[in-house]
Amino acid sequence: MILRVRREENKVGEITISGAKNSALPIICSAIICDEDVVLENIPDIIDVRTLLAILSNLGLKYNFHNNTLSIKNKKKLPYKVLCEEVNKMRGSYYFMGAMLAKQNKIMITNSGGCNLGHRPINFHLEGFKKMGASVFTHNNFIKIKAKKMKPTNIHLEFPSVGATINLMMAAVKTQGITNIYNCAMEPEVIDVATFLNTMGANIVGAGTKKITIIGVSHLHGCKYKIICDRIEAGTYLILGALLDGAILHGLSGNYLRSLINVLRSSGYPVTTTNNTITINKIPHPSPFNITIGPYPAFPTDLGQPLSVLATQIPGTSIIKETIFTNRYSHVPELNKMGAKISVANNNVIIDGKTKLNSGNFVAHDLRGAASLVLAASLNNEDSTISNIETFLRGYENPTEKLASFGIKAQLVE
Ligand code: EPU
């Protein structure tokens, strides 16, 4: 599928931010731990969620997904083999590991896929499961994990991995005794998953700090839960507002986007926040920036690629240092084809602005790289096309409507 994009009008974009992809994926997986029905609100209708729902169907679970509300009819027992082709289409499917271990101590699952951002091992997850008493058998195409009984333990993560923190926290919710996880990821999505699990009756303390303690409970009950808004989607449209004529974003406070807001303010952009909105105005002379990406609360890796587009429109040299993934630069050759001057050296993305970005035909290679191409193409009054746009639709809900609010004509073409 292709996205055809051009700028049609100059206007301030005003949109409501959707539910967070990186909360929705682990929360949908962890909902199956419970034997009773679960209702989840604010679930974004994006390809990754649809893929996960196909996996639920494959496990024999019934659900209803309408108007961003997902109702799951849970079962006491599920097949332990999660081997359908959808597992390999995304990264978040690996959250079935923690969920199935909590529910029934056993899973055999196809290796997960997701964006190619360099080598993405899951050794922290697997080492953690082993410490919890599980045996792990890895094969080229699948992983088998099982335990007679999960046991409480202390786990020290070598790096604050988001996925490992969430997977291990989930796996421990029904383990009798106390499990501690140290050097945890502190991302808002970790807090959201813990709050959801606690709403189902789990006893998790410390999510959002470096140490999470899980006091095992014997039963989880059904519940209704509303997930948080997507800070990365919000950040993407905030950057679009800075590139064009400003933005008013509804649905989140700005607390979880502090690092981006600080960068934008230091470049000169006025950004104001309330309990439920973030506003940015256009300015004539922004200054370049020099930032280092890192685990939350540092600047998020998922916004590095979109932010590089803003740097192309700022006179001077800006630098974005990536420290999480080894290959998050797929957008660089495409932006350079448009006329940008970007180089990559020792994990530093060095952008020399200001350059005009020309229209043309471009290829998206990963989710946030695709978002950066959409932002760049939105600057031009002539049509650009972005192919392999499914990568973008994996994580952005309703983009054509949201872009229209910024005066951008974006059309999906089969
Ligand atoms: N790592 C290991 N071993 C592990 C786990 C991670 O070496 O067992 C390394 C990774 O290779 C990477 C670093 O640790 O270098 C961080 O990885 P992390 O586990 O934190 O990332 P993730 O769980 O795979 C999630 C999001 C990503 C987001 C990162 C960082 C989901 C489904 N994915 O990935 O989101 O970039 O956290 O915040 O939640 C995106 O939305 O575009 C996206 C890629």
XYZ file of C-alpha atoms and ligand atoms in Angstrom:
458
model
C 0.000 0.000 0.000
C 1.093 3.554 -0.782
C 0.428 6.875 0.951
C 0.162 9.879 -1.364
C 0.899 13.064 0.584
C 0.958 16.794 -0.126
C 0.421 20.033 1.772
C -2.789 21.781 0.721
C -3.503 24.475 3.300
C -1.701 26.279 6.103
C -3.507 25.594 9.339
C -3.005 24.756 13.000
C -3.625 21.025 13.462
C -6.050 20.122 16.242
C -6.412 16.424 17.023
C -7.137 13.955 19.819
C -4.334 11.497 20.520
C -5.147 7.772 20.311
C -4.439 5.043 22.854
C -0.815 4.000 23.318
C 0.336 1.138 21.073
C 3.053 0.075 23.490
C 0.511 -0.131 26.340
C -2.233 -1.750 24.282
C -0.052 -4.663 23.108
C 1.125 -5.941 26.532
C -2.227 -5.128 28.148
C -4.179 -7.170 25.578
C -1.762 -10.086 26.106
C -1.907 -9.839 29.891
C -5.720 -9.746 29.834
C -5.698 -13.474 29.016
C -4.135 -14.320 32.404
C -7.561 -13.757 33.893
C -10.348 -16.357 33.471
C -13.113 -13.743 33.464
C -14.163 -11.124 30.890
C -12.055 -7.999 30.422
C -13.073 -4.728 28.759
C -10.308 -2.427 27.499
C -11.011 1.144 26.423
C -8.959 3.531 24.249
C -7.394 0.670 22.280
C -6.039 2.103 18.994
C -7.275 0.529 15.777
C -3.853 -0.095 14.234
C -2.350 -3.023 12.349
C -0.360 -4.309 15.369
C -3.538 -4.499 17.472
C -5.415 -6.266 14.650
C -2.530 -8.753 14.359
C -2.677 -9.448 18.087
C -6.453 -9.962 17.868
C -5.897 -12.541 15.108
C -3.629 -14.402 17.564
C -6.366 -14.294 20.230
C -8.814 -15.816 17.699
C -6.265 -18.461 16.896
C -6.137 -19.336 20.602
C -9.919 -19.850 20.481
C -10.787 -16.625 22.335
C -13.822 -14.546 21.357
C -13.625 -10.772 21.381
C -15.495 -7.712 20.234
C -13.590 -4.640 19.030
C -15.693 -1.597 18.272
C -15.129 2.169 18.706
C -11.760 1.572 20.397
C -13.319 -0.678 23.047
C -12.122 -4.254 23.162
C -14.078 -6.871 25.133
C -12.331 -10.212 25.577
C -14.226 -13.345 26.646
C -11.553 -15.171 28.563
C -11.262 -18.911 29.193
C -9.880 -20.976 32.080
C -7.515 -22.921 29.852
C -5.879 -22.071 26.545
C -3.829 -24.133 24.092
C -0.169 -23.644 25.031
C 1.032 -23.524 21.421
C 1.052 -20.010 19.962
C 2.391 -20.844 16.531
C 0.239 -18.946 14.027
C 1.963 -16.817 11.366
C 0.799 -13.530 12.957
C 3.223 -13.987 15.894
C 6.161 -13.345 13.605
C 4.625 -10.178 12.121
C 5.189 -8.084 15.241
C 7.366 -7.621 18.308
C 4.645 -7.271 20.962
C 3.458 -10.865 20.455
C 6.311 -11.929 22.772
C 4.183 -10.684 25.682
C 2.220 -13.946 25.397
C 5.264 -15.554 27.066
C 4.795 -13.771 30.401
C 1.010 -14.013 30.169
C 0.904 -17.759 29.417
C 3.486 -18.545 32.112
C 1.320 -16.688 34.636
C -1.822 -18.433 33.425
C -0.682 -21.992 32.888
C 3.103 -22.290 33.363
C 3.755 -23.274 29.763
C 4.057 -21.827 26.255
C 5.491 -22.773 22.887
C 5.630 -19.670 20.683
C 6.938 -18.729 17.242
C 9.784 -16.183 17.350
C 8.424 -12.633 17.274
C 9.161 -10.143 14.475
C 8.769 -6.354 14.444
C 10.780 -3.466 13.052
C 14.331 -4.241 11.996
C 16.255 -1.859 14.263
C 19.401 -3.997 14.455
C 19.985 -7.064 16.637
C 17.078 -7.378 19.103
C 17.807 -10.289 21.450
C 15.399 -11.382 24.211
C 18.019 -12.905 26.528
C 16.915 -10.755 29.515
C 13.373 -12.128 29.219
C 14.559 -15.726 28.943
C 17.161 -15.446 31.740
C 14.448 -13.968 33.971
C 12.009 -16.801 33.202
C 14.776 -19.287 34.045
C 15.381 -17.577 37.407
C 11.660 -17.957 38.031
C 12.038 -21.720 37.703
C 11.161 -22.223 34.050
C 13.116 -24.281 31.553
C 13.684 -22.593 28.198
C 14.227 -24.409 24.926
C 15.079 -22.198 21.943
C 14.879 -23.306 18.344
C 15.387 -21.385 15.072
C 11.645 -20.825 14.675
C 10.123 -21.119 18.131
C 10.718 -21.007 21.891
C 9.318 -23.425 24.452
C 9.153 -22.320 28.090
C 7.663 -24.319 30.916
C 7.772 -24.601 34.680
C 6.354 -27.171 37.103
C 5.716 -24.225 39.393
C 6.878 -20.614 38.990
C 8.956 -19.550 41.981
C 9.561 -16.095 43.515
C 13.043 -14.658 43.051
C 15.161 -11.509 42.619
C 15.993 -10.502 39.042
C 18.578 -7.864 38.076
C 18.181 -6.620 34.521
C 21.464 -5.801 32.775
C 19.692 -2.972 30.908
C 16.285 -1.406 31.686
C 14.520 -3.223 28.851
C 10.861 -2.270 28.436
C 9.886 -5.665 27.060
C 11.764 -7.687 29.695
C 10.408 -5.569 32.581
C 6.829 -6.051 31.394
C 7.155 -9.737 30.468
C 8.750 -10.679 33.813
C 6.307 -8.558 35.821
C 3.401 -10.296 34.086
C 4.900 -13.755 34.533
C 5.171 -13.207 38.305
C 1.653 -11.960 39.118
C 0.363 -15.362 40.234
C 3.646 -16.698 41.633
C 3.254 -17.334 45.363
C 5.695 -15.198 47.357
C 7.582 -12.008 46.479
C 9.394 -11.385 43.178
C 11.640 -8.319 42.866
C 12.864 -6.928 39.557
C 15.791 -4.480 39.726
C 17.003 -1.946 37.117
C 13.526 -1.866 35.597
C 12.423 0.239 32.651
C 10.461 3.246 33.982
C 8.480 4.002 30.801
C 4.862 5.172 31.302
C 3.688 2.046 29.465
C 5.247 -0.126 32.206
C 3.174 1.799 34.770
C 0.057 1.368 32.622
C 0.487 -2.414 32.403
C 1.080 -2.652 36.174
C -1.990 -0.485 36.887
C -4.078 -2.726 34.622
C -2.799 -5.899 36.295
C -3.535 -4.370 39.721
C -7.062 -3.493 38.519
C -7.484 -7.242 37.813
C -6.408 -7.958 41.402
C -2.612 -8.282 41.108
C -0.356 -6.769 43.772
C 2.462 -4.887 42.028
C 4.361 -2.082 43.745
C 6.990 0.289 42.340
C 6.151 0.416 38.611
C 7.693 3.610 37.249
C 10.740 3.240 39.519
C 13.919 1.153 39.198
C 12.571 -1.610 41.465
C 9.284 -3.424 40.944
C 7.949 -5.813 43.568
C 5.294 -8.349 42.675
C 3.467 -10.041 45.546
C 1.851 -13.123 44.020
C -1.939 -13.485 44.205
C -3.926 -16.645 43.527
C -6.729 -15.136 41.458
C -7.219 -12.304 38.945
C -10.729 -11.044 38.257
C -12.343 -9.425 35.221
C -12.353 -5.617 34.937
C -12.832 -2.560 32.768
C -9.708 -0.475 32.104
C -8.854 2.573 29.970
C -5.309 2.692 28.621
C -3.186 5.852 28.440
C -2.760 7.973 25.310
C 0.164 7.420 22.977
C 3.024 9.772 23.872
C 4.929 8.803 20.716
C 1.979 9.561 18.439
C 1.575 12.856 20.317
C 5.282 13.624 19.920
C 5.105 12.914 16.187
C 2.214 15.368 15.686
C 3.836 17.929 17.992
C 6.889 17.861 15.710
C 4.565 18.196 12.696
C 3.076 21.280 14.389
C 6.575 22.745 14.802
C 7.302 22.019 11.110
C 4.043 23.564 9.856
C 1.716 26.067 11.542
C 1.377 24.786 15.083
C -0.663 22.091 16.829
C -3.191 21.598 19.606
C -3.157 18.031 20.905
C -5.888 16.706 23.205
C -5.801 13.680 25.499
C -2.549 13.972 27.454
C -0.828 16.403 29.786
C 2.728 16.616 28.526
C 4.188 14.996 31.659
C 5.197 11.908 29.713
C 6.655 14.023 26.873
C 8.817 16.268 29.042
C 12.071 15.415 27.217
C 10.670 16.346 23.776
C 8.977 19.475 25.124
C 12.301 20.576 26.682
C 14.131 20.124 23.348
C 11.453 22.075 21.475
C 11.487 24.865 24.063
C 15.274 25.087 23.989
C 15.026 25.502 20.196
C 12.705 28.442 20.824
C 9.264 26.892 20.229
C 6.600 28.001 22.711
C 4.989 24.830 24.058
C 2.202 25.107 26.621
C 0.536 22.281 28.501
C -2.596 21.783 30.613
C -3.984 18.636 32.280
C -5.282 17.443 28.964
C -3.675 19.418 26.118
C -0.323 20.289 24.575
C -0.020 23.294 22.276
C 2.883 24.387 20.082
C 3.226 27.494 17.910
C 5.278 28.062 14.800
C 8.341 30.377 15.082
C 10.497 32.043 12.410
C 14.019 31.327 13.748
C 14.400 28.058 15.705
C 17.870 27.032 16.941
C 19.575 23.669 16.368
C 19.799 21.055 19.129
C 22.118 18.330 20.390
C 20.407 15.452 22.203
C 21.135 11.958 23.486
C 18.452 9.291 23.346
C 18.067 6.985 26.344
C 15.672 4.992 28.508
C 12.788 6.993 30.037
C 12.847 9.757 31.266
C 15.573 10.556 28.692
C 14.611 11.369 25.100
C 12.689 8.395 23.571
C 14.295 6.413 20.770
C 10.886 6.255 19.048
C 10.975 10.034 18.440
C 14.554 10.303 17.156
C 13.598 9.667 13.532
C 10.663 12.156 13.467
C 12.791 14.783 15.253
C 15.505 14.513 12.595
C 13.007 15.940 10.065
C 12.572 19.053 12.205
C 16.357 19.476 12.292
C 16.446 19.605 8.473
C 14.355 22.793 8.709
C 16.545 24.526 11.320
C 19.643 26.461 10.177
C 22.833 24.997 11.687
C 23.958 21.530 12.764
C 21.780 19.386 15.040
C 22.898 16.042 16.497
C 20.772 13.131 17.690
C 22.734 10.390 19.454
C 20.969 6.994 19.406
C 21.947 4.734 22.299
C 19.177 2.113 22.424
C 19.146 0.401 19.029
C 22.051 -0.236 16.642
C 20.202 0.475 13.410
C 17.547 3.135 13.633
C 18.644 5.035 10.545
C 16.564 3.569 7.684
C 14.994 6.989 7.102
C 18.354 8.731 6.478
C 18.923 7.690 2.804
C 15.278 8.500 1.993
C 15.448 11.973 3.606
C 18.741 12.595 1.794
C 16.998 11.651 -1.479
C 14.560 14.477 -0.720
C 17.468 16.910 -0.351
C 18.339 16.658 3.359
C 21.981 16.689 4.475
C 22.181 13.948 7.088
C 25.094 11.704 7.966
C 25.490 8.948 10.558
C 28.740 8.469 12.497
C 29.224 6.443 15.705
C 25.502 6.362 16.444
C 25.263 10.135 15.963
C 22.777 11.359 13.394
C 24.187 14.679 12.195
C 21.765 16.955 10.407
C 22.850 20.109 8.585
C 19.920 22.472 8.035
C 18.170 24.211 6.591
C 17.472 22.322 3.364
C 14.457 22.245 1.082
C 12.855 18.794 1.021
C 11.670 17.861 -2.466
C 8.718 15.694 -3.384
C 9.265 12.236 -4.906
C 8.703 8.525 -4.370
C 10.038 7.107 -1.119
C 10.072 3.770 0.710
C 9.289 3.254 4.393
C 11.362 0.598 6.168
C 10.175 0.746 9.788
C 7.402 2.361 11.826
C 9.070 5.548 13.090
C 11.160 5.870 9.915
C 7.849 5.825 8.013
C 6.506 8.553 10.332
C 9.550 10.702 9.549
C 8.926 10.330 5.799
C 5.278 11.332 6.275
C 6.367 14.475 8.174
C 8.936 15.352 5.512
C 6.491 14.813 2.626
C 3.946 17.017 4.451
C 6.195 20.057 3.920
C 5.752 20.034 0.157
C 2.846 21.291 -1.963
C 3.569 18.654 -4.598
C 2.579 14.982 -4.294
C 5.014 12.517 -2.765
C 4.361 8.800 -2.447
C 5.541 6.585 0.389
C 5.393 2.869 -0.306
C 5.340 0.021 2.228
C 3.130 2.351 4.288
C 1.783 -0.635 6.256
C 4.800 -0.089 8.513
C 3.311 3.322 9.439
C -0.208 1.932 9.932
C 1.181 -0.594 12.422
C 1.363 2.200 14.990
C -0.590 5.293 13.876
C -4.399 5.281 14.021
C -6.406 7.140 11.438
C -3.479 9.143 10.038
C -5.237 10.518 6.940
C -7.886 12.230 9.078
C -5.336 13.536 11.583
C -3.044 14.850 8.840
C -6.060 16.573 7.204
C -6.425 18.650 10.354
C -2.926 20.038 9.620
C -3.925 20.922 6.032
C -2.256 17.803 4.603
C -3.963 15.757 1.915
C -2.972 12.162 2.539
C -4.546 9.301 0.593
C -4.000 5.587 1.022
C -3.784 3.811 -2.318
C -3.853 0.002 -2.672
N 17.798 -5.888 24.832
C 18.660 -6.948 24.998
N 18.146 -8.110 25.515
C 16.835 -8.236 25.850
C 15.958 -7.138 25.675
C 16.472 -5.967 25.150
O 19.851 -6.861 24.702
O 16.437 -9.303 26.322
C 18.311 -4.623 24.272
C 17.693 -4.318 22.907
O 18.381 -4.985 21.864
C 17.805 -2.840 22.831
C 17.602 -2.400 24.287
O 17.878 -3.550 25.081
O 19.093 -2.490 22.430
C 16.226 -1.878 24.606
O 15.233 -2.781 24.218
P 13.817 -2.865 24.938
O 13.653 -4.258 25.406
O 13.671 -1.759 25.915
O 12.852 -2.585 23.710
P 11.612 -3.440 23.270
O 10.844 -3.905 24.454
O 12.020 -4.428 22.243
C 9.948 -1.446 23.271
C 9.013 -0.841 22.270
C 9.829 -0.106 21.214
C 10.671 0.970 21.902
C 11.549 0.328 22.971
C 12.366 1.327 23.782
C 7.127 -2.366 22.221
C 6.366 -3.408 21.501
N 8.231 -1.897 21.641
O 10.767 -2.344 22.530
O 8.893 0.514 20.356
O 11.487 1.598 20.952
O 10.728 -0.413 23.901
O 11.531 2.274 24.348
O 6.734 -1.918 23.291
C 8.155 1.484 18.357
O 7.058 1.670 18.914
O 8.461 1.989 17.242
C 9.153 0.652 19.021
C 10.202 0.127 18.390
